[in-house]
Amino acid sequence: MERARAKRRLFVGTYTEGTASEGIYVLAFDEDGRRLHIVNAGTHAPNPSYLVRAQPTGEQAGAEAGAQTKLGGNAASTLYAAHELADRSCLAAYEAAEDGTLCCRGTCSSSADAGTCFAAVHPGGRCLYGANYASGSVRLCLLDANGNPCGGLPSVRHAGSGPNRARQSSPHVHSACFVPGTNLLAVVDLGIDTVALYRAEATGTLETPPVETVRVPPGSGPRMLAFHPHLPLAALVDELANDVLLYRYDRADTGWRLAGHLALPTAAEGQDAPSTHVASSADGPSEGEAHAQAIAGHPVLAAHPAFSPDGRCLYVSVRGSDRLALFGIDQDGAATPLADCPCGGRGPRHFSLSPEGRHLAVANQDSNEVVIFALDPATGAPREEARIAIPQPSCVIWDG
């Protein structure tokens, strides 16, 4: 008889301003009972819209942003959060106890930046990087041996604009993650249609100018990257173009080459535009507000990509059509459309796969719920297993 599987823990980031959210939520998923419940809530820190979990030394880094850094010692239990604020940048480190309690171990903030919507950790654990949507910059936060913030470094700032005046009047850094096996930080800028590759020094400082700048078609609005777990292959989601660009690259250096283009499902006719709640700034809308404004006028916005741990599947979420697109990836990295499925709600801003690839958790921001799907081991197709109400979920990641 098969032994019962233990409950799995997840962390959920949310938007708190103007909502009923209490901050970061810790969930437990009972695989056998197919149930989700809240273990802890109430950090009460504003707008923890993106989370990233440090991994113990020796574990394989994930194929998507959100689970990418291998650290030892006390740092291995650290949960990092990007707090998306209108008047400053803010990164924070939290200790995640076994009972789900979260304790803040330090923050790194600057009034020179604003709208931190993504976080990434240096491969050596020396520095935490924040993507600042509102100020179009990357914030650098030094970490001590225990993974705690211990000071800031000068931010790296972008300049320029794109052809979409409503969304691209200035730089909007949306995400940043390390190319696997390198010290290259890939910084995705929705406002100027680029992916800038910066070399990170051992101290965490980013060398400028970038060693390479990948330019996408004007007006595409690149948002997020995912890296294949085995091949030198990257999937770049363009939010405004609602598509995916596949790139091959040289892990030892640079040389990104366009290898494919994937179309994504469009919105159903008559679908109501969802709403979101987040504060704005004098410099323009925050990333969350931009989502609400854009989806009202153009209701198809590509959101998040992730490869399955075995590399056979690529998943992409689309807000507006509220679908999960599934592509098959062959041994050479070629992609084939397989299916698109309902996301289980509205506004699938973010999702993540469990480390072993059996489940996929979706943060449906606009319907205020987190939904877990079981994945077919042969086809990768999702089947809903559990859901729970969470106010304005913007990110969901698995623990371990």
XYZ file of N, CA and C in Angstrom, residues 79-210:
396
model
N 12.870 33.494 3.039
C 11.911 33.873 2.006
C 12.138 35.355 1.724
N 12.410 35.690 0.461
C 12.615 37.083 0.089
C 11.361 37.622 -0.587
N 11.059 38.885 -0.326
C 9.869 39.511 -0.888
C 10.211 40.841 -1.537
N 9.560 41.096 -2.677
C 9.582 42.418 -3.297
C 8.300 43.116 -2.895
N 8.434 44.226 -2.170
C 7.275 45.010 -1.758
C 7.096 46.156 -2.748
N 5.992 46.111 -3.488
C 5.768 47.050 -4.581
C 5.122 48.329 -4.051
N 5.947 49.353 -3.836
C 5.510 50.591 -3.217
C 5.694 51.763 -4.180
N 4.805 52.750 -4.085
C 4.815 53.867 -5.019
C 5.918 54.872 -4.746
N 6.389 54.968 -3.495
C 7.327 56.032 -3.134
C 8.751 55.562 -2.881
N 9.012 54.275 -3.000
C 10.369 53.775 -2.766
C 10.483 52.313 -3.229
N 11.718 51.862 -3.320
C 11.950 50.435 -3.527
C 11.976 49.748 -2.169
N 11.647 48.465 -2.157
C 11.699 47.753 -0.886
C 11.853 46.258 -1.122
N 12.922 45.702 -0.566
C 13.172 44.264 -0.542
C 13.248 43.832 0.916
N 12.766 42.639 1.219
C 12.755 42.172 2.607
C 13.085 40.698 2.667
N 13.657 40.288 3.801
C 13.970 38.877 4.064
C 13.142 38.411 5.250
N 12.546 37.228 5.121
C 11.719 36.663 6.181
C 12.213 35.267 6.545
N 12.230 34.986 7.841
C 12.496 33.642 8.332
C 11.187 32.868 8.318
N 11.186 31.727 7.641
C 9.993 30.885 7.550
C 10.134 29.714 8.521
N 9.398 29.761 9.628
C 9.464 28.703 10.632
C 8.656 27.487 10.188
N 8.888 26.353 10.852
C 8.198 25.123 10.501
C 6.686 25.239 10.652
N 6.234 26.055 11.617
C 4.797 26.192 11.846
C 4.152 27.222 10.922
N 4.929 27.781 9.992
C 4.397 28.741 9.043
C 4.541 30.181 9.462
N 5.029 30.427 10.671
C 5.237 31.794 11.136
C 6.352 32.467 10.337
N 6.139 33.724 9.980
C 7.136 34.494 9.259
C 7.649 35.622 10.145
N 8.973 35.759 10.185
C 9.601 36.812 10.976
C 10.528 37.614 10.065
N 10.310 38.921 9.987
C 11.146 39.764 9.128
C 12.555 39.858 9.708
N 13.561 39.578 8.879
C 14.951 39.622 9.309
C 15.689 40.836 8.777
N 14.988 41.704 8.074
C 15.620 42.911 7.580
C 15.052 43.357 6.254
N 15.233 44.646 5.970
C 14.757 45.221 4.717
C 15.862 46.053 4.082
N 15.670 46.334 2.804
C 16.582 47.196 2.056
C 15.710 48.103 1.196
N 15.784 49.417 1.444
C 14.863 50.341 0.806
C 15.581 51.596 0.343
N 15.018 52.241 -0.713
C 15.604 53.482 -1.210
C 14.516 54.344 -1.824
N 14.526 55.620 -1.482
C 13.566 56.556 -2.059
C 13.952 56.958 -3.480
N 15.136 56.548 -3.937
C 15.576 56.854 -5.296
C 14.960 55.915 -6.325
N 14.334 54.825 -5.865
C 13.700 53.856 -6.742
C 12.253 53.669 -6.294
N 11.451 52.971 -7.120
C 10.064 52.744 -6.739
C 9.473 51.586 -7.536
N 8.497 50.925 -6.913
C 7.731 49.890 -7.603
C 8.454 48.572 -7.762
N 9.045 48.052 -6.679
C 9.772 46.777 -6.760
C 8.785 45.630 -6.958
N 8.841 44.988 -8.121
C 7.850 43.966 -8.462
C 8.456 42.586 -8.692
N 9.762 42.439 -8.475
C 10.439 41.153 -8.722
C 11.722 41.138 -7.904
N 12.141 39.955 -7.478
C 13.384 39.807 -6.725
C 14.149 38.586 -7.209
N 15.467 38.689 -7.187
C 16.342 37.579 -7.567
C 17.573 37.615 -6.680
N 18.157 36.449 -6.425
C 19.307 36.343 -5.532
C 20.549 35.949 -6.324
N 21.668 36.575 -5.997
C 22.966 36.233 -6.586
C 23.246 34.746 -6.398
N 23.822 34.058 -7.397
C 24.093 32.622 -7.256
C 24.909 32.269 -6.027
N 25.783 33.172 -5.581
C 26.568 32.926 -4.383
C 25.903 33.410 -3.111
N 24.685 33.951 -3.228
C 23.961 34.421 -2.067
C 24.465 35.722 -1.490
N 25.267 36.481 -2.249
C 25.872 37.703 -1.712
C 24.994 38.940 -1.867
N 24.026 38.886 -2.783
C 23.275 40.084 -3.110
C 21.861 39.729 -3.534
N 20.929 40.603 -3.206
C 19.541 40.483 -3.615
C 19.242 41.618 -4.592
N 18.603 41.286 -5.714
C 18.324 42.261 -6.753
C 16.819 42.489 -6.846
N 16.421 43.746 -6.949
C 15.016 44.083 -7.092
C 14.752 44.774 -8.412
N 13.759 44.287 -9.157
C 13.337 44.930 -10.400
C 12.315 46.005 -10.059
N 12.643 47.250 -10.371
C 11.785 48.386 -10.026
C 11.039 48.871 -11.263
N 9.763 48.534 -11.309
C 8.943 48.854 -12.478
C 8.767 50.356 -12.648
N 8.405 51.055 -11.580
C 8.078 52.475 -11.685
C 9.287 53.332 -12.030
N 10.457 53.015 -11.461
C 11.651 53.835 -11.688
C 12.554 53.299 -12.794
N 12.226 52.135 -13.358
C 13.031 51.589 -14.446
C 14.457 51.295 -14.042
N 14.623 50.630 -12.886
C 15.959 50.408 -12.346
C 16.061 49.048 -11.669
N 17.305 48.660 -11.367
C 17.572 47.445 -10.610
C 18.237 47.844 -9.299
N 17.603 47.508 -8.193
C 18.131 47.804 -6.860
C 19.011 46.655 -6.398
N 20.178 46.958 -5.794
C 21.107 45.956 -5.310
C 21.172 46.024 -3.789
N 20.933 44.892 -3.141
C 20.931 44.816 -1.681
C 21.921 43.746 -1.236
N 22.923 44.127 -0.468
C 23.920 43.177 0.030
C 23.304 42.258 1.075
N 23.744 40.985 1.090
C 23.287 39.998 2.064
C 24.466 39.486 2.871
N 24.236 39.253 4.169
C 25.309 38.688 4.988
C 25.313 37.161 4.855
N 26.164 36.494 5.637
C 26.316 35.049 5.514
C 25.049 34.288 5.853
N 24.147 34.912 6.605
C 22.880 34.284 6.960
C 21.742 34.688 6.036
N 22.074 35.405 4.973
C 21.058 35.804 4.012
C 20.269 37.031 4.397
N 20.727 37.785 5.396
C 20.016 38.976 5.851
C 20.513 40.221 5.122
N 19.623 41.158 4.789
C 20.060 42.413 4.172
C 21.018 43.173 5.084
N 22.104 43.678 4.505
C 23.103 44.375 5.325
C 23.637 45.624 4.649
N 22.892 46.189 3.703
C 23.326 47.421 3.054
C 22.982 47.420 1.587
N 23.001 48.601 0.983
C 22.665 48.732 -0.423
C 23.843 49.135 -1.277
N 23.744 48.868 -2.558
C 24.706 49.315 -3.560
C 23.963 50.211 -4.547
N 24.681 51.047 -5.296
C 24.001 51.930 -6.260
C 23.154 51.148 -7.256
N 21.979 51.670 -7.557
C 21.079 51.030 -8.509
C 21.595 51.199 -9.935
N 21.212 50.259 -10.791
C 21.483 50.353 -12.221
C 20.207 50.868 -12.884
N 20.341 51.951 -13.675
C 19.159 52.604 -14.237
C 19.133 52.497 -15.757
N 17.925 52.299 -16.272
C 17.725 52.265 -17.721
C 17.187 53.605 -18.202
N 17.300 53.821 -19.512
C 16.794 55.038 -20.131
C 16.133 54.673 -21.453
N 15.196 55.513 -21.876
C 14.555 55.288 -23.164
C 13.055 55.130 -23.031
N 12.418 54.737 -24.136
C 10.980 54.550 -24.173
C 10.636 53.623 -25.328
N 9.352 53.287 -25.454
C 8.882 52.442 -26.539
C 7.721 53.100 -27.261
N 7.193 52.457 -28.296
C 6.155 53.083 -29.120
C 4.776 53.123 -28.471
N 4.523 52.276 -27.480
C 3.231 52.268 -26.803
C 3.255 53.343 -25.716
N 2.675 54.507 -26.017
C 2.812 55.641 -25.105
C 2.103 55.399 -23.778
N 1.071 54.584 -23.766
C 0.347 54.314 -22.527
C 1.145 53.430 -21.582
N 1.976 52.550 -22.110
C 2.700 51.591 -21.287
C 4.213 51.727 -21.363
N 4.719 52.483 -22.363
C 6.160 52.505 -22.611
C 6.722 53.925 -22.713
N 6.180 54.836 -21.923
C 6.679 56.213 -21.956
C 8.038 56.354 -21.274
N 8.429 55.321 -20.513
C 9.718 55.319 -19.814
C 10.113 53.873 -19.555
N 11.334 53.634 -19.061
C 11.735 52.259 -18.759
C 10.870 51.668 -17.643
N 10.576 50.377 -17.753
C 9.832 49.653 -16.712
C 10.481 48.275 -16.536
N 11.457 48.189 -15.640
C 12.105 46.899 -15.396
C 11.109 45.980 -14.700
N 10.792 44.867 -15.328
C 9.746 43.995 -14.800
C 10.293 42.766 -14.090
N 11.440 42.257 -14.524
C 11.992 41.066 -13.875
C 13.483 40.995 -14.116
N 14.143 40.161 -13.332
C 15.584 39.951 -13.456
C 15.914 38.574 -12.912
N 16.621 37.767 -13.677
C 17.007 36.441 -13.203
C 18.317 36.020 -13.857
N 19.045 35.143 -13.173
C 20.353 34.732 -13.657
C 20.235 33.639 -14.712
N 21.036 33.797 -15.772
C 21.151 32.739 -16.769
C 21.800 31.543 -16.087
N 21.203 30.355 -16.145
C 21.738 29.195 -15.419
C 23.201 28.924 -15.755
N 23.975 28.667 -14.720
C 25.378 28.321 -14.907
C 26.289 29.493 -15.181
N 25.770 30.725 -15.080
C 26.587 31.907 -15.345
C 26.390 32.941 -14.237
N 27.163 34.016 -14.334
C 26.961 35.158 -13.444
C 26.319 36.318 -14.198
N 25.541 35.986 -15.249
C 24.859 36.990 -16.052
C 23.428 37.173 -15.566
N 23.095 38.396 -15.180
C 21.747 38.729 -14.751
C 20.982 39.274 -15.950
N 19.914 38.572 -16.335
C 19.083 38.988 -17.460
C 17.967 39.887 -16.937
N 18.007 41.165 -17.314
C 17.066 42.170 -16.815
C 16.069 42.497 -17.927
N 14.804 42.206 -17.675
C 13.753 42.364 -18.676
C 13.063 43.708 -18.465
N 13.070 44.556 -19.503
C 12.491 45.902 -19.401
C 11.309 46.028 -20.355
N 10.107 46.066 -19.794
C 8.885 46.169 -20.587
C 8.796 47.513 -21.306
N 9.339 48.569 -20.690
C 9.196 49.911 -21.239
C 10.039 50.196 -22.451
N 11.197 49.542 -22.580
C 12.098 49.847 -23.701
C 12.372 48.622 -24.570
N 11.595 47.549 -24.385
C 11.649 46.367 -25.255
C 13.035 45.736 -25.319
N 13.633 45.500 -24.157
C 14.963 44.904 -24.137
C 15.100 43.853 -23.034
N 16.081 42.979 -23.232
C 16.620 42.131 -22.170
C 18.099 42.473 -22.093
N 18.523 43.088 -20.996
C 19.915 43.502 -20.815
C 20.634 42.469 -19.960
N 21.786 42.002 -20.424
C 22.576 40.991 -19.715
C 23.743 41.674 -19.011
N 23.668 41.722 -17.681
C 24.708 42.339 -16.868
C 25.554 41.257 -16.197
N 26.859 41.453 -16.208
C 27.738 40.527 -15.506
C 27.837 40.940 -14.037
N 27.520 40.006 -13.148
C 27.572 40.273 -11.711
C 28.937 39.877 -11.167
N 29.579 40.799 -10.466
C 30.855 40.499 -9.829
C 30.627 39.651 -8.580
N 31.714 39.146 -8.020
C 31.604 38.300 -6.829
C 30.953 39.042 -5.674
N 31.135 40.365 -5.632
C 30.545 41.174 -4.560
C 29.057 41.417 -4.764
N 28.561 41.111 -5.970
C 27.173 41.372 -6.300
C 26.982 42.574 -7.200
N 27.994 43.454 -7.301
C 27.902 44.631 -8.156
C 27.713 44.218 -9.615
N 26.869 44.954 -10.326
C 26.644 44.697 -11.750
C 27.558 45.580 -12.588
N 28.286 44.956 -13.506
C 29.141 45.714 -14.412
C 28.278 46.436 -15.442
N 28.597 47.689 -15.683
C 27.903 48.455 -16.715
C 28.916 48.973 -17.730
N 28.520 49.105 -19.001
C 27.208 48.767 -19.549
C 26.999 47.258 -19.621
N 25.791 46.795 -19.978
C 25.560 45.359 -20.093
C 26.442 44.742 -21.169
